[in-house]
């Protein structure tokens, strides 16, 4: 099945110029690598599968596949991921980074990633790609018992981006991940919206982009669409 999937990737994605590659290798990130280990019956079988998938891609003229595991960055997990043939480790999100309770501030979310990034390098077992969770409030999906990071703003987001860039520069890293573009049900998004406009994207520009003639930001109203009647989510919670 994995070879069938690889053939599909080759036909529809890997050969495209816009597909993201590292050292010429198309990047494949596994959201739940533990499931793959369990489904294949152990780490040895994962390694065998990855070797076969890489060979399939090499036979098609590409240098291989860059496999990334979204998982726990503990020493034991990194040793297992390395044995299975992953090239790097990262995560999907860290919604509890810096949290002191079920409902903690967005500002602490932004500052709380640094210890996680540092811990990933303690044993220097695998390459680590840092990830910044752009926000979290999963009440739309999970109700009032969900984890909530309140007090979100583009200004605090920019502080998180600056911390990320500083950490990456200090460790000579050039690749980082933001999660997510449009996870609306989890409150993790940077896609332009009625509440923050283009503020989050402008924060990314100001921290990471070279100065220059940046493209103009266009909202639906600029191209004759809308108006839309959308209720605004209150990110500030009452004192508890």
Coordinates of N, CA, C and O in Angstrom, one line a residue, residues 1 5 43 55 69 74 134-135 142 152 200 217 223 234:
X1 N 0.8 -1.2 0.0 CA 0.0 0.0 0.0 C 0.9 1.3 0.0 O 0.6 2.2 -0.7
X5 N 0.9 4.3 -2.7 CA 0.8 5.7 -2.3 C 2.0 6.5 -2.9 O 1.9 7.6 -3.4
X43 N 9.5 -1.3 14.2 CA 10.4 -0.3 13.6 C 11.2 -0.9 12.4 O 11.5 -0.2 11.4
X55 N 13.6 4.0 -2.8 CA 14.1 3.4 -4.1 C 13.1 3.6 -5.2 O 13.6 3.9 -6.4
X69 N 9.1 13.0 11.1 CA 8.2 12.5 12.0 C 7.6 13.6 12.9 O 8.4 14.4 13.5
X74 N 11.5 13.3 22.8 CA 12.3 12.7 23.9 C 13.4 11.8 23.3 O 13.4 11.4 22.1
X134 N 0.6 28.7 16.0 CA 0.2 30.1 15.9 C -0.9 30.5 16.7 O -1.2 31.7 16.9
X135 N -1.7 29.5 17.3 CA -2.8 29.9 18.2 C -3.5 28.6 18.6 O -3.3 27.5 18.1
X142 N -14.5 21.2 20.5 CA -14.5 20.4 21.7 C -15.3 21.0 22.9 O -15.2 20.4 24.0
X152 N -5.3 36.6 22.3 CA -4.4 36.5 21.1 C -4.4 37.9 20.4 O -5.3 38.7 20.4
X200 N -1.4 38.9 11.0 CA -0.5 37.8 11.2 C 0.5 37.6 10.1 O 1.7 37.3 10.3
X217 N -1.9 43.5 -0.3 CA -2.9 42.6 0.3 C -4.3 43.0 -0.2 O -4.7 44.1 -0.2
X223 N -12.0 43.0 -4.4 CA -12.3 42.4 -5.7 C -13.8 42.2 -6.0 O -14.2 41.4 -6.7
X234 N -14.6 36.2 20.6 CA -13.9 37.0 21.7 C -12.8 36.1 22.2 O -13.0 35.1 22.8

